[in-house]
Coordinates of C-alpha atoms in Angstrom, one line a residue:
M1 CA 37.5 36.1 105.9
K2 CA 38.1 38.7 103.7
F3 CA 35.3 40.7 101.6
K4 CA 35.5 43.6 99.0
L5 CA 33.9 47.0 99.7
D6 CA 34.0 49.5 97.7
Y7 CA 37.7 50.4 96.8
E8 CA 38.9 48.5 100.1
E9 CA 39.6 45.6 101.6
V10 CA 37.8 44.5 105.2
D11 CA 38.5 41.5 107.4
L12 CA 35.4 40.2 109.0
S13 CA 35.6 36.9 111.5
F14 CA 31.9 35.5 112.7
E15 CA 31.6 34.3 116.2
N16 CA 27.3 33.5 115.2
A17 CA 25.7 32.0 112.5
Y18 CA 22.0 32.2 111.7
C19 CA 20.1 31.1 108.6
I20 CA 16.6 32.2 108.8
G21 CA 13.7 29.6 107.0
Y22 CA 10.5 30.3 105.7
S23 CA 10.7 33.8 105.9
G24 CA 8.0 35.0 103.1
R25 CA 6.2 37.6 103.4
N26 CA 3.5 36.2 102.1
I27 CA 2.5 34.2 105.0
E28 CA -0.4 32.0 103.0
K29 CA 2.1 31.1 100.2
T30 CA 4.8 30.3 103.0
K31 CA 1.7 28.0 104.3
E32 CA 1.5 26.5 100.9
H33 CA 5.0 26.2 100.8
I34 CA 5.4 24.2 104.0
A35 CA 2.1 22.2 102.3
E36 CA 4.2 21.3 99.3
L37 CA 7.4 20.2 101.6
K38 CA 5.0 18.2 103.7
E39 CA 4.0 15.8 101.0
L40 CA 7.4 15.2 100.0
G41 CA 8.8 14.3 103.6
V42 CA 9.9 17.8 104.9
P43 CA 9.0 18.3 108.8
E44 CA 6.7 21.2 109.8
P45 CA 8.6 24.1 111.0
N46 CA 8.6 24.2 114.8
S47 CA 7.3 28.5 113.8
V48 CA 7.2 30.5 111.2
P49 CA 9.9 32.0 110.5
E50 CA 12.5 29.7 111.6
I51 CA 15.7 31.0 112.8
Y52 CA 18.4 27.0 112.6
H53 CA 21.7 28.1 114.1
L54 CA 24.9 27.1 112.5
D55 CA 28.2 26.6 112.9
P56 CA 30.5 29.6 111.9
L57 CA 33.2 27.5 110.2
L58 CA 31.1 26.5 107.1
F59 CA 31.0 29.5 104.9
R60 CA 33.5 29.4 102.9
Q61 CA 34.6 31.7 99.7
N62 CA 35.9 28.5 97.9
N63 CA 35.0 28.3 94.0
S64 CA 33.7 24.4 95.0
I65 CA 32.1 22.3 97.7
S66 CA 32.1 19.0 98.4
I67 CA 28.6 16.9 98.8
I68 CA 27.6 13.3 100.0
G69 CA 25.0 12.5 98.3
D70 CA 23.1 13.1 94.6
K71 CA 20.8 15.1 95.2
S72 CA 21.9 18.9 97.0
S73 CA 21.3 21.8 95.9
G74 CA 21.9 25.7 96.8
E75 CA 19.9 28.8 97.2
A76 CA 20.6 32.6 96.8
E77 CA 19.9 34.7 99.7
I78 CA 20.6 37.8 100.6
V79 CA 23.3 38.2 103.7
I80 CA 23.7 40.4 106.9
I81 CA 27.3 40.7 108.5
F82 CA 27.0 41.8 111.7
D83 CA 30.4 43.3 112.8
N84 CA 29.9 45.0 116.4
D85 CA 28.1 48.6 115.5
N86 CA 28.4 48.0 111.6
R87 CA 26.3 46.4 108.8
Y88 CA 27.2 44.5 105.6
V89 CA 25.0 42.7 102.7
T90 CA 25.8 40.6 100.8
L91 CA 24.4 37.4 98.5
G92 CA 24.7 33.2 100.2
S93 CA 23.8 30.1 98.9
D94 CA 22.1 27.9 101.2
H95 CA 23.3 24.8 100.2
T96 CA 21.2 22.4 101.8
D97 CA 21.1 18.4 101.5
R98 CA 17.5 17.5 100.5
E99 CA 17.9 13.7 101.3
L100 CA 18.7 14.3 104.9
E101 CA 16.1 17.5 105.2
T102 CA 13.4 15.5 105.4
V103 CA 14.7 14.0 108.3
S104 CA 16.0 16.8 110.2
I105 CA 16.1 20.4 108.5
H106 CA 18.9 21.7 111.0
K107 CA 20.5 18.7 110.5
S108 CA 20.4 19.2 106.4
K109 CA 22.0 22.9 106.8
Q110 CA 24.2 21.6 109.0
L111 CA 25.9 19.2 106.9
C112 CA 26.9 21.0 103.4
A113 CA 29.3 24.1 103.3
K114 CA 27.4 27.5 102.7
P115 CA 29.2 29.7 100.1
I116 CA 29.4 33.4 100.6
A117 CA 29.8 36.5 97.9
S118 CA 33.5 38.2 98.8
T119 CA 32.1 41.7 97.6
I120 CA 30.0 43.4 100.6
W121 CA 27.8 46.8 100.4
D122 CA 27.1 49.1 103.6
F123 CA 23.7 48.1 104.5
D124 CA 23.1 51.9 104.6
D125 CA 23.4 52.2 101.4
V126 CA 20.5 49.9 100.5
Q127 CA 18.9 50.3 103.5
E128 CA 16.2 53.0 102.0
H129 CA 15.3 50.5 99.1
W130 CA 16.0 47.1 100.5
D131 CA 12.1 46.1 99.1
E132 CA 13.7 46.5 95.4
L133 CA 16.9 44.5 95.6
E134 CA 16.6 41.6 93.0
L135 CA 18.0 37.7 93.5
R136 CA 18.2 34.9 91.3
S137 CA 20.0 32.0 90.5
F138 CA 21.2 29.4 88.0
V139 CA 21.8 26.2 87.8
F140 CA 24.0 23.9 85.5
V141 CA 22.3 21.5 84.0
D142 CA 22.7 18.9 80.9
G143 CA 25.7 21.4 79.8
D144 CA 24.0 24.6 80.2
W145 CA 23.1 27.1 82.8
E146 CA 19.1 27.5 83.5
L147 CA 17.2 30.4 85.3
Y148 CA 16.6 28.9 88.8
Q149 CA 15.6 31.5 90.9
E150 CA 14.2 35.0 90.2
D151 CA 12.2 37.5 92.1
K152 CA 12.8 40.9 94.6
V153 CA 13.7 41.1 98.4
N154 CA 10.4 41.9 98.8
S155 CA 9.3 38.6 98.5
I156 CA 11.4 37.9 101.8
L157 CA 10.0 39.7 105.4
P158 CA 10.8 43.2 106.1
Y159 CA 14.3 43.8 107.8
K160 CA 12.9 44.6 111.0
E161 CA 10.9 41.9 111.1
L162 CA 13.6 39.8 110.7
I163 CA 15.1 41.5 112.8
T164 CA 12.6 40.8 115.4
S165 CA 13.1 36.7 114.8
L166 CA 16.1 36.5 115.7
N167 CA 16.0 38.8 118.9
Q168 CA 12.6 36.9 120.0
D169 CA 15.3 33.0 119.3
D170 CA 18.2 35.0 121.3
A171 CA 19.9 34.7 118.7
N172 CA 23.9 37.3 119.5
L173 CA 24.3 39.8 116.7
K174 CA 27.9 40.4 117.7
N175 CA 30.5 39.3 114.3
A176 CA 27.4 37.2 113.2
V177 CA 26.2 36.2 109.8
V178 CA 22.8 35.7 109.4
Y179 CA 21.0 34.1 105.5
C180 CA 17.6 36.0 105.7
G181 CA 16.3 33.4 103.1
T182 CA 15.4 32.7 99.7
V183 CA 12.8 33.7 96.7
P184 CA 10.8 30.9 95.2
L185 CA 12.5 28.3 92.9
V186 CA 11.2 28.7 89.1
S187 CA 10.2 24.9 88.4
G188 CA 11.2 23.0 91.5
F189 CA 14.5 21.2 93.0
K190 CA 17.1 20.6 90.7
Y191 CA 20.5 19.3 91.9
P192 CA 23.0 20.6 90.0
N193 CA 26.8 20.2 88.8
A194 CA 27.5 24.0 89.8
F195 CA 25.4 26.8 91.2
K196 CA 25.3 30.5 90.4
A197 CA 23.5 33.6 91.8
E198 CA 23.7 37.8 91.9
L199 CA 22.3 40.3 94.3
V200 CA 21.2 43.4 92.4
D201 CA 20.8 46.6 93.0
P202 CA 18.4 48.7 90.3
S203 CA 19.4 51.9 91.9
N204 CA 22.7 52.8 92.2
N205 CA 23.2 49.8 89.1
K206 CA 25.5 47.1 91.4
Y207 CA 25.4 43.9 91.5
I208 CA 27.4 41.1 93.4
R209 CA 27.7 37.5 92.0
L210 CA 28.4 33.8 93.4
E211 CA 29.5 31.1 91.4
Y212 CA 30.9 27.7 92.6
E213 CA 30.8 23.7 91.6
V214 CA 29.3 21.1 93.6
K215 CA 32.0 17.9 93.4
K216 CA 30.5 14.6 95.0
L217 CA 32.5 12.7 97.6

């Protein structure tokens, strides 16, 4: 898979892939979110945060994905890519089947392709101001783009705690891609025909963008 890093192209491959769920930094809000989802039929996680192991083949740079059913949606996520001793940061969407989520969160994540941006940043370039990075997303509903998510990355667990959770789960971070978690929804789940997101670095005046169409099979 090819990525743009500054002015060069980097070819990266994934042998291991993980999504970190329930990674909100405010534990009380995370518990409230779990309770809300439980009322919708989504089972409680086994741990907080919870690590979901995924097939690396799910991760795509296509401008469209195909889904089954009427209730799937994306989530803007900050992503870390481990390439031997190198670490990169990018943007992804944890597109998930919300109906299957009530049966098994893990299966619902495995069902949908995981869009990932084609631009990456060196982790060292953002490490010192990690919490200032911003995530936002938009859904295309009724012919217009609507704000879906917006918050700073400081609403997600700190980087070191994310890595600790992965290590405790015996995650293999050699040639791995990790979706680190998302930020709250503005007003509940939407099931759009298209989704777009952006990761913003205000300190360096840089951004990474991602956009894709959602096609129903």
